[in-house]
Structure formats: C-alpha cells, structure tokens
Amino acid sequence: MNYAWIVPLVSLFVASPLAAQTLTLAGGKTLGTRSRHDSARVEGNFNWKPDLWRRGDLSLSLQQAFSLGGFWDMNNVYFVSWAPNFILAPADRSGLYPYFQFGIGLALLSDDRFEYYDPNPWHDGQSDMGSFFQFENGLALGIVYHQTSVRAKFYHYSNLGFASPNGGMDVVELGVAYQIK
C-alpha cells in the first residue's frame, strides 16, 4: 500500500497545533486492555462555534482538536487525530471555572498492533486493533484559570467493528493547556 498521502496529512497536523487558539500537552497510560503503554500527545484546539448554546449560567461551545501523539512499550505506535469537542462551561468564563468536554473523532495509527512485555505464558504479547483507522471518543473534566488549564481525560479507541478484530483500547491522561489567542 502506498502511504505517500500520509506526509501532507501529518504536515497539516504539525502546522495545526502551531496556529491553535489553545495548545495542550498531555501524558497518560492505557488501561483495561491486555497491553500497557505510556502515551503522550500535543493537541491544538480551535474555536468552531464559540456560542453554540446558552441557557442561564451555562454555555456550550464546539471546538476542533487536532492531535499528534503516540504510545510506547515494546513497539512505538504514533497517531494523528481530529475530533470535534463540545465544551460545557459557565457562561461567565473569567477567572477560575470548571468545564466538561465530550468529543468523538477519527484517528490514524502508524501500526494496528501493540506489542508489550507480558510474563504470562498464555498471552501472546500483542493487542490487535484490527485497523490503522480508529474512532477516538473522549470525556474530560478540567479547570481553567485565566489562560491556563488542567484536565483529566479518558479516551476510547475502536474501529467500531468495521474491521476484525476490534481490540479497542482505553487511555487516561492528564493535560496542561495554555490559551494562546
């Protein structure tokens, strides 16, 4: 298969965080799967619909997130992803305030197999995602203080049964963000 199309796609994702309104650095670990990997990502967020919905003291906005990252253990698996994210926060976004985030998007992995060290002789030391293309679902809770924020985020990666097997993978991470614009 010819992967020449990946170069312009990755270039777009590298340039996107550099022009983002919010830049996030995050790290975490996989959980709930047979493989255990460390993960890290750089994420750029762009306002898409800043005032999607407003009622009383609450406001819902829609952002686009472009991410570059990877997973590390016996093999390294890198990814690029794009996800629209809904952000529920107080309508008055000044000073210190909490937020809730939900998003679903697409991810492209550099490998569909994750290899890891497992001393159990009944395991083969691999998790098979079934496909390079994955859906990325995320839930986050965070706190914003002026231009800086901290978040705890849960991700689930799955090919939604479009390929077999559909190993899926869960990731928890902590992230720190800075609002550039």
PDB file of N, CA and C in Angstrom, residues 5 17 27 39 57 59 62 71 82 96 112 119 127 136 140 154 161 170 172 174:
ATOM      1  N   TRP A   5       0.457   9.654   0.900  1.00  0.00           N
ATOM      2  CA  TRP A   5      -0.557  10.624   1.320  1.00  0.00           C
ATOM      3  C   TRP A   5      -0.412  10.998   2.788  1.00  0.00           C
ATOM      4  N   PRO A  17      -1.388  22.557  15.385  1.00  0.00           N
ATOM      5  CA  PRO A  17      -1.185  22.985  16.772  1.00  0.00           C
ATOM      6  C   PRO A  17      -0.404  24.281  16.898  1.00  0.00           C
ATOM      7  N   GLY A  27      -0.090  13.565  28.936  1.00  0.00           N
ATOM      8  CA  GLY A  27       0.511  12.249  29.025  1.00  0.00           C
ATOM      9  C   GLY A  27      -0.376  11.336  29.838  1.00  0.00           C
ATOM     10  N   SER A  39       1.494   6.970  27.053  1.00  0.00           N
ATOM     11  CA  SER A  39       1.044   7.763  25.908  1.00  0.00           C
ATOM     12  C   SER A  39       1.356   9.236  26.142  1.00  0.00           C
ATOM     13  N   ASP A  57     -26.787  30.309  33.321  1.00  0.00           N
ATOM     14  CA  ASP A  57     -25.364  30.419  33.649  1.00  0.00           C
ATOM     15  C   ASP A  57     -24.486  29.433  32.892  1.00  0.00           C
ATOM     16  N   SER A  59     -23.030  27.538  29.202  1.00  0.00           N
ATOM     17  CA  SER A  59     -22.762  27.788  27.794  1.00  0.00           C
ATOM     18  C   SER A  59     -22.134  26.537  27.182  1.00  0.00           C
ATOM     19  N   LEU A  62     -18.381  24.575  20.655  1.00  0.00           N
ATOM     20  CA  LEU A  62     -17.868  23.486  19.841  1.00  0.00           C
ATOM     21  C   LEU A  62     -16.488  23.871  19.346  1.00  0.00           C
ATOM     22  N   PHE A  71       2.094   6.016  21.532  1.00  0.00           N
ATOM     23  CA  PHE A  71       2.077   5.045  22.619  1.00  0.00           C
ATOM     24  C   PHE A  71       3.419   4.322  22.611  1.00  0.00           C
ATOM     25  N   TRP A  82      -8.275  13.903  14.692  1.00  0.00           N
ATOM     26  CA  TRP A  82      -9.113  15.083  14.614  1.00  0.00           C
ATOM     27  C   TRP A  82     -10.426  14.749  15.302  1.00  0.00           C
ATOM     28  N   LEU A  96     -11.416  31.708  37.524  1.00  0.00           N
ATOM     29  CA  LEU A  96     -11.332  30.261  37.729  1.00  0.00           C
ATOM     30  C   LEU A  96     -12.705  29.641  37.464  1.00  0.00           C
ATOM     31  N   ASP A 112      -1.340  -1.187  13.583  1.00  0.00           N
ATOM     32  CA  ASP A 112      -2.581  -1.655  14.203  1.00  0.00           C
ATOM     33  C   ASP A 112      -2.338  -2.714  15.270  1.00  0.00           C
ATOM     34  N   PRO A 119       4.650 -11.303  31.136  1.00  0.00           N
ATOM     35  CA  PRO A 119       5.266 -12.552  31.602  1.00  0.00           C
ATOM     36  C   PRO A 119       4.309 -13.744  31.608  1.00  0.00           C
ATOM     37  N   SER A 127      -1.788  -6.656  21.314  1.00  0.00           N
ATOM     38  CA  SER A 127      -3.178  -6.223  21.203  1.00  0.00           C
ATOM     39  C   SER A 127      -3.380  -5.833  19.751  1.00  0.00           C
ATOM     40  N   GLU A 136     -12.025   7.888  17.857  1.00  0.00           N
ATOM     41  CA  GLU A 136     -11.486   8.359  19.132  1.00  0.00           C
ATOM     42  C   GLU A 136     -12.597   9.078  19.889  1.00  0.00           C
ATOM     43  N   ALA A 140     -13.671  14.610  29.259  1.00  0.00           N
ATOM     44  CA  ALA A 140     -12.690  15.309  30.093  1.00  0.00           C
ATOM     45  C   ALA A 140     -13.384  16.194  31.108  1.00  0.00           C
ATOM     46  N   PHE A 154     -10.363  10.893  29.543  1.00  0.00           N
ATOM     47  CA  PHE A 154     -10.495   9.475  29.227  1.00  0.00           C
ATOM     48  C   PHE A 154     -10.762   9.357  27.732  1.00  0.00           C
ATOM     49  N   GLY A 161     -16.080  -1.999  14.828  1.00  0.00           N
ATOM     50  CA  GLY A 161     -16.472  -3.218  14.150  1.00  0.00           C
ATOM     51  C   GLY A 161     -16.331  -3.181  12.641  1.00  0.00           C
ATOM     52  N   ASP A 170      -8.402   1.738  25.903  1.00  0.00           N
ATOM     53  CA  ASP A 170      -8.767   2.877  26.742  1.00  0.00           C
ATOM     54  C   ASP A 170      -7.502   3.561  27.239  1.00  0.00           C
ATOM     55  N   VAL A 172      -6.178   6.900  29.871  1.00  0.00           N
ATOM     56  CA  VAL A 172      -6.432   8.020  30.784  1.00  0.00           C
ATOM     57  C   VAL A 172      -5.204   8.914  30.749  1.00  0.00           C
ATOM     58  N   LEU A 174      -3.501  13.073  31.855  1.00  0.00           N
ATOM     59  CA  LEU A 174      -3.553  14.403  32.455  1.00  0.00           C
ATOM     60  C   LEU A 174      -2.927  15.376  31.464  1.00  0.00           C
TER      61      LEU A 174
END
